[in-house]
JSON list of C-alpha atoms in Angstrom, two decimals:
[
{"chain": "A", "resi": 1343, "resn": "MET", "atom": "CA", "xyz": [-0.05, -0.02, 0.06]},
{"chain": "A", "resi": 1344, "resn": "PRO", "atom": "CA", "xyz": [1.58, 3.42, -0.88]},
{"chain": "A", "resi": 1345, "resn": "ALA", "atom": "CA", "xyz": [2.72, 5.50, 2.03]},
{"chain": "A", "resi": 1346, "resn": "ASN", "atom": "CA", "xyz": [0.07, 8.22, 1.51]},
{"chain": "A", "resi": 1347, "resn": "ASP", "atom": "CA", "xyz": [-2.80, 5.78, 0.98]},
{"chain": "A", "resi": 1348, "resn": "TRP", "atom": "CA", "xyz": [-3.76, 4.73, 4.48]},
{"chain": "A", "resi": 1349, "resn": "PRO", "atom": "CA", "xyz": [-7.47, 4.82, 5.18]},
{"chain": "A", "resi": 1350, "resn": "ASP", "atom": "CA", "xyz": [-8.93, 6.79, 8.13]},
{"chain": "A", "resi": 1351, "resn": "ASP", "atom": "CA", "xyz": [-5.73, 8.60, 8.97]},
{"chain": "A", "resi": 1352, "resn": "HIS", "atom": "CA", "xyz": [-5.10, 11.61, 11.07]},
{"chain": "A", "resi": 1353, "resn": "ASP", "atom": "CA", "xyz": [-1.93, 12.92, 12.42]},
{"chain": "A", "resi": 1354, "resn": "ALA", "atom": "CA", "xyz": [-0.75, 11.43, 15.70]},
{"chain": "A", "resi": 1355, "resn": "THR", "atom": "CA", "xyz": [0.15, 13.96, 18.42]},
{"chain": "A", "resi": 1356, "resn": "ASP", "atom": "CA", "xyz": [2.06, 13.97, 21.55]},
{"chain": "A", "resi": 1357, "resn": "ALA", "atom": "CA", "xyz": [0.62, 15.20, 24.86]},
{"chain": "A", "resi": 1358, "resn": "GLY", "atom": "CA", "xyz": [1.02, 18.79, 23.80]},
{"chain": "A", "resi": 1359, "resn": "ASP", "atom": "CA", "xyz": [-0.97, 18.21, 20.56]},
{"chain": "A", "resi": 1360, "resn": "THR", "atom": "CA", "xyz": [2.17, 18.67, 18.46]},
{"chain": "A", "resi": 1361, "resn": "PRO", "atom": "CA", "xyz": [2.31, 16.49, 15.34]},
{"chain": "A", "resi": 1362, "resn": "ARG", "atom": "CA", "xyz": [4.85, 13.67, 15.98]},
{"chain": "A", "resi": 1363, "resn": "ALA", "atom": "CA", "xyz": [6.83, 13.30, 12.77]},
{"chain": "A", "resi": 1364, "resn": "SER", "atom": "CA", "xyz": [3.58, 13.61, 10.76]},
{"chain": "A", "resi": 1365, "resn": "VAL", "atom": "CA", "xyz": [2.82, 9.93, 11.11]},
{"chain": "A", "resi": 1366, "resn": "PRO", "atom": "CA", "xyz": [-0.89, 9.09, 11.00]},
{"chain": "A", "resi": 1367, "resn": "ALA", "atom": "CA", "xyz": [-2.34, 7.55, 14.13]},
{"chain": "A", "resi": 1368, "resn": "ARG", "atom": "CA", "xyz": [-3.30, 4.37, 12.26]},
{"chain": "A", "resi": 1369, "resn": "ARG", "atom": "CA", "xyz": [0.33, 3.79, 11.46]},
{"chain": "A", "resi": 1370, "resn": "TYR", "atom": "CA", "xyz": [1.24, 4.14, 15.13]},
{"chain": "A", "resi": 1371, "resn": "ALA", "atom": "CA", "xyz": [-1.50, 1.60, 15.99]},
{"chain": "A", "resi": 1372, "resn": "LEU", "atom": "CA", "xyz": [-0.04, -0.83, 13.47]},
{"chain": "A", "resi": 1373, "resn": "VAL", "atom": "CA", "xyz": [3.43, -0.38, 14.90]},
{"chain": "A", "resi": 1374, "resn": "ARG", "atom": "CA", "xyz": [2.10, -1.23, 18.30]},
{"chain": "A", "resi": 1375, "resn": "ALA", "atom": "CA", "xyz": [0.06, -4.20, 16.97]},
{"chain": "A", "resi": 1376, "resn": "LEU", "atom": "CA", "xyz": [3.14, -5.57, 15.15]},
{"chain": "A", "resi": 1377, "resn": "VAL", "atom": "CA", "xyz": [5.41, -5.12, 18.28]},
{"chain": "A", "resi": 1378, "resn": "ALA", "atom": "CA", "xyz": [2.68, -6.95, 20.32]},
{"chain": "A", "resi": 1379, "resn": "GLU", "atom": "CA", "xyz": [3.41, -10.01, 18.24]},
{"chain": "A", "resi": 1380, "resn": "ILE", "atom": "CA", "xyz": [7.07, -10.31, 19.20]},
{"chain": "A", "resi": 1381, "resn": "PRO", "atom": "CA", "xyz": [7.40, -13.31, 21.55]},
{"chain": "A", "resi": 1382, "resn": "ALA", "atom": "CA", "xyz": [9.42, -13.48, 24.72]},
{"chain": "A", "resi": 1383, "resn": "GLY", "atom": "CA", "xyz": [13.07, -14.22, 23.97]},
{"chain": "A", "resi": 1384, "resn": "ARG", "atom": "CA", "xyz": [12.94, -12.57, 20.53]},
{"chain": "A", "resi": 1385, "resn": "VAL", "atom": "CA", "xyz": [13.68, -9.02, 19.45]},
{"chain": "A", "resi": 1386, "resn": "ALA", "atom": "CA", "xyz": [13.31, -6.82, 16.38]},
{"chain": "A", "resi": 1387, "resn": "SER", "atom": "CA", "xyz": [15.09, -3.60, 15.43]},
{"chain": "A", "resi": 1388, "resn": "TYR", "atom": "CA", "xyz": [13.42, -0.33, 14.91]},
{"chain": "A", "resi": 1389, "resn": "GLY", "atom": "CA", "xyz": [14.32, -0.59, 11.23]},
{"chain": "A", "resi": 1390, "resn": "GLN", "atom": "CA", "xyz": [13.02, -4.11, 10.94]},
{"chain": "A", "resi": 1391, "resn": "ILE", "atom": "CA", "xyz": [9.61, -3.03, 12.16]},
{"chain": "A", "resi": 1392, "resn": "ALA", "atom": "CA", "xyz": [9.73, -0.03, 9.83]},
{"chain": "A", "resi": 1393, "resn": "ALA", "atom": "CA", "xyz": [10.50, -2.29, 6.83]},
{"chain": "A", "resi": 1394, "resn": "MET", "atom": "CA", "xyz": [7.47, -4.39, 7.54]},
{"chain": "A", "resi": 1395, "resn": "LEU", "atom": "CA", "xyz": [5.14, -1.42, 7.55]},
{"chain": "A", "resi": 1396, "resn": "PRO", "atom": "CA", "xyz": [5.27, 0.72, 4.36]},
{"chain": "A", "resi": 1397, "resn": "GLY", "atom": "CA", "xyz": [6.05, 4.40, 4.60]},
{"chain": "A", "resi": 1398, "resn": "LEU", "atom": "CA", "xyz": [7.70, 4.31, 8.05]},
{"chain": "A", "resi": 1399, "resn": "THR", "atom": "CA", "xyz": [11.24, 4.96, 9.24]},
{"chain": "A", "resi": 1400, "resn": "ALA", "atom": "CA", "xyz": [13.03, 3.41, 12.19]},
{"chain": "A", "resi": 1401, "resn": "ARG", "atom": "CA", "xyz": [12.79, 6.78, 14.01]},
{"chain": "A", "resi": 1402, "resn": "GLN", "atom": "CA", "xyz": [8.99, 6.88, 13.46]},
{"chain": "A", "resi": 1403, "resn": "VAL", "atom": "CA", "xyz": [8.79, 3.39, 15.08]},
{"chain": "A", "resi": 1404, "resn": "GLY", "atom": "CA", "xyz": [10.60, 4.72, 18.03]},
{"chain": "A", "resi": 1405, "resn": "TYR", "atom": "CA", "xyz": [8.15, 7.70, 18.29]},
{"chain": "A", "resi": 1406, "resn": "ALA", "atom": "CA", "xyz": [5.31, 5.24, 18.13]},
{"chain": "A", "resi": 1407, "resn": "LEU", "atom": "CA", "xyz": [6.63, 3.23, 21.01]},
{"chain": "A", "resi": 1408, "resn": "SER", "atom": "CA", "xyz": [7.77, 6.19, 23.08]},
{"chain": "A", "resi": 1409, "resn": "GLY", "atom": "CA", "xyz": [4.31, 7.79, 22.85]},
{"chain": "A", "resi": 1410, "resn": "ARG", "atom": "CA", "xyz": [2.35, 4.62, 23.76]},
{"chain": "A", "resi": 1411, "resn": "ARG", "atom": "CA", "xyz": [-0.43, 4.84, 26.26]},
{"chain": "A", "resi": 1412, "resn": "ASP", "atom": "CA", "xyz": [-1.04, 1.29, 27.38]},
{"chain": "A", "resi": 1413, "resn": "PRO", "atom": "CA", "xyz": [-4.54, 0.64, 28.57]},
{"chain": "A", "resi": 1414, "resn": "VAL", "atom": "CA", "xyz": [-2.97, -2.31, 30.55]},
{"chain": "A", "resi": 1415, "resn": "PRO", "atom": "CA", "xyz": [0.48, -1.29, 31.99]},
{"chain": "A", "resi": 1416, "resn": "HIS", "atom": "CA", "xyz": [3.30, -3.29, 30.44]},
{"chain": "A", "resi": 1417, "resn": "ALA", "atom": "CA", "xyz": [0.95, -5.09, 27.95]},
{"chain": "A", "resi": 1418, "resn": "LEU", "atom": "CA", "xyz": [2.97, -3.99, 24.98]},
{"chain": "A", "resi": 1419, "resn": "PRO", "atom": "CA", "xyz": [6.43, -5.63, 24.87]},
{"chain": "A", "resi": 1420, "resn": "TRP", "atom": "CA", "xyz": [8.16, -2.44, 23.70]},
{"chain": "A", "resi": 1421, "resn": "HIS", "atom": "CA", "xyz": [11.39, -3.71, 25.40]},
{"chain": "A", "resi": 1422, "resn": "ARG", "atom": "CA", "xyz": [11.75, -6.28, 22.61]},
{"chain": "A", "resi": 1423, "resn": "VAL", "atom": "CA", "xyz": [12.63, -3.51, 20.02]},
{"chain": "A", "resi": 1424, "resn": "VAL", "atom": "CA", "xyz": [16.25, -2.58, 20.02]},
{"chain": "A", "resi": 1425, "resn": "ASN", "atom": "CA", "xyz": [18.60, -0.64, 17.74]},
{"chain": "A", "resi": 1426, "resn": "ALA", "atom": "CA", "xyz": [20.21, -2.04, 14.56]},
{"chain": "A", "resi": 1427, "resn": "ARG", "atom": "CA", "xyz": [23.48, -2.90, 16.52]},
{"chain": "A", "resi": 1428, "resn": "GLY", "atom": "CA", "xyz": [21.47, -5.10, 18.86]},
{"chain": "A", "resi": 1429, "resn": "ALA", "atom": "CA", "xyz": [21.83, -2.85, 21.75]},
{"chain": "A", "resi": 1430, "resn": "VAL", "atom": "CA", "xyz": [19.38, -0.94, 23.94]},
{"chain": "A", "resi": 1431, "resn": "SER", "atom": "CA", "xyz": [19.31, 2.73, 22.84]},
{"chain": "A", "resi": 1432, "resn": "PRO", "atom": "CA", "xyz": [19.93, 5.30, 25.49]},
{"chain": "A", "resi": 1433, "resn": "HIS", "atom": "CA", "xyz": [16.72, 6.53, 26.96]},
{"chain": "A", "resi": 1434, "resn": "ALA", "atom": "CA", "xyz": [14.99, 6.97, 30.35]},
{"chain": "A", "resi": 1435, "resn": "GLY", "atom": "CA", "xyz": [13.82, 3.40, 30.49]},
{"chain": "A", "resi": 1436, "resn": "ALA", "atom": "CA", "xyz": [16.95, 1.75, 29.09]},
{"chain": "A", "resi": 1437, "resn": "ALA", "atom": "CA", "xyz": [17.95, -0.04, 32.32]},
{"chain": "A", "resi": 1438, "resn": "ASP", "atom": "CA", "xyz": [14.45, -1.43, 32.67]},
{"chain": "A", "resi": 1439, "resn": "GLN", "atom": "CA", "xyz": [14.41, -2.52, 29.02]},
{"chain": "A", "resi": 1440, "resn": "ARG", "atom": "CA", "xyz": [17.72, -4.36, 29.36]},
{"chain": "A", "resi": 1441, "resn": "ARG", "atom": "CA", "xyz": [16.53, -6.06, 32.69]},
{"chain": "A", "resi": 1442, "resn": "ARG", "atom": "CA", "xyz": [13.33, -7.20, 30.97]},
{"chain": "A", "resi": 1443, "resn": "LEU", "atom": "CA", "xyz": [15.32, -8.65, 28.02]},
{"chain": "A", "resi": 1444, "resn": "GLU", "atom": "CA", "xyz": [17.68, -10.48, 30.24]},
{"chain": "A", "resi": 1445, "resn": "ALA", "atom": "CA", "xyz": [14.73, -11.88, 32.26]},
{"chain": "A", "resi": 1446, "resn": "GLU", "atom": "CA", "xyz": [13.57, -13.40, 28.93]},
{"chain": "A", "resi": 1447, "resn": "GLY", "atom": "CA", "xyz": [16.88, -15.13, 28.41]},
{"chain": "A", "resi": 1448, "resn": "ILE", "atom": "CA", "xyz": [18.53, -12.56, 26.11]},
{"chain": "A", "resi": 1449, "resn": "ALA", "atom": "CA", "xyz": [22.25, -12.18, 26.87]},
{"chain": "A", "resi": 1450, "resn": "PHE", "atom": "CA", "xyz": [24.39, -9.23, 25.99]},
{"chain": "A", "resi": 1451, "resn": "ASP", "atom": "CA", "xyz": [28.08, -9.40, 25.08]},
{"chain": "A", "resi": 1452, "resn": "ARG", "atom": "CA", "xyz": [30.80, -7.22, 26.50]},
{"chain": "A", "resi": 1453, "resn": "ARG", "atom": "CA", "xyz": [30.00, -4.55, 23.99]},
{"chain": "A", "resi": 1454, "resn": "ASP", "atom": "CA", "xyz": [26.34, -4.57, 25.30]},
{"chain": "A", "resi": 1455, "resn": "ARG", "atom": "CA", "xyz": [24.94, -6.15, 22.15]},
{"chain": "A", "resi": 1456, "resn": "LEU", "atom": "CA", "xyz": [22.78, -9.19, 21.73]},
{"chain": "A", "resi": 1457, "resn": "ASP", "atom": "CA", "xyz": [23.33, -12.03, 19.27]},
{"chain": "A", "resi": 1458, "resn": "TRP", "atom": "CA", "xyz": [20.96, -11.43, 16.32]},
{"chain": "A", "resi": 1459, "resn": "SER", "atom": "CA", "xyz": [21.38, -14.95, 15.06]},
{"chain": "A", "resi": 1460, "resn": "ARG", "atom": "CA", "xyz": [19.85, -16.35, 18.20]},
{"chain": "A", "resi": 1461, "resn": "HIS", "atom": "CA", "xyz": [17.27, -13.74, 19.04]},
{"chain": "A", "resi": 1462, "resn": "ARG", "atom": "CA", "xyz": [15.99, -12.03, 15.86]},
{"chain": "A", "resi": 1463, "resn": "TRP", "atom": "CA", "xyz": [12.29, -12.33, 15.36]},
{"chain": "A", "resi": 1464, "resn": "ALA", "atom": "CA", "xyz": [11.30, -13.32, 11.80]},
{"chain": "A", "resi": 1465, "resn": "GLY", "atom": "CA", "xyz": [8.10, -11.32, 11.89]},
{"chain": "A", "resi": 1466, "resn": "PRO", "atom": "CA", "xyz": [4.44, -12.48, 11.81]},
{"chain": "A", "resi": 1467, "resn": "GLY", "atom": "CA", "xyz": [3.00, -14.68, 9.25]},
{"chain": "A", "resi": 1468, "resn": "HIS", "atom": "CA", "xyz": [1.29, -13.40, 6.06]},
{"chain": "A", "resi": 1469, "resn": "VAL", "atom": "CA", "xyz": [-2.18, -13.63, 7.72]},
{"chain": "A", "resi": 1470, "resn": "TRP", "atom": "CA", "xyz": [-1.31, -10.81, 10.09]},
{"chain": "A", "resi": 1471, "resn": "PHE", "atom": "CA", "xyz": [-0.68, -8.39, 7.19]},
{"chain": "A", "resi": 1472, "resn": "ILE", "atom": "CA", "xyz": [-3.61, -9.54, 5.11]},
{"chain": "A", "resi": 1473, "resn": "ALA", "atom": "CA", "xyz": [-5.94, -9.16, 8.08]},
{"chain": "A", "resi": 1474, "resn": "ARG", "atom": "CA", "xyz": [-4.89, -5.46, 8.31]},
{"chain": "A", "resi": 1475, "resn": "GLY", "atom": "CA", "xyz": [-5.19, -4.80, 4.61]},
{"chain": "A", "resi": 1476, "resn": "LEU", "atom": "CA", "xyz": [-1.52, -4.69, 4.09]},
{"chain": "A", "resi": 1477, "resn": "SER", "atom": "CA", "xyz": [0.77, -6.49, 1.71]},
{"chain": "A", "resi": 1478, "resn": "PRO", "atom": "CA", "xyz": [2.88, -9.29, 3.40]},
{"chain": "A", "resi": 1479, "resn": "GLU", "atom": "CA", "xyz": [5.88, -8.08, 1.41]},
{"chain": "A", "resi": 1480, "resn": "GLY", "atom": "CA", "xyz": [5.82, -4.63, 3.10]}
]
């Protein structure tokens, strides 16, 4: 689906009603829905999530996760999204994110990076994309 052809879009805003990188709210909802599929013990990068959802960048995925308002606290496994190096990006919740990942069996090396070959999530099946009106090929 072309980047500008998302139905029922309106710009997502932060708490101050400022547009957040001009990404429509439906795309943020799709980012959160996709991240919700990542199982314990697996991770994805911001760029990997962006590549699965057309018209998004890794930074926009980060915005979608940082601006989350979970109806059930900790229901969204946001901690399973890391940077492209396989490290936890610096942010206010970085120590909590790393602690959660380690509790799920993800180990970090001396450079604070995880082993992508052991922990990378392959993504959801085609049905997930089709059910949301998206192409499975991104």
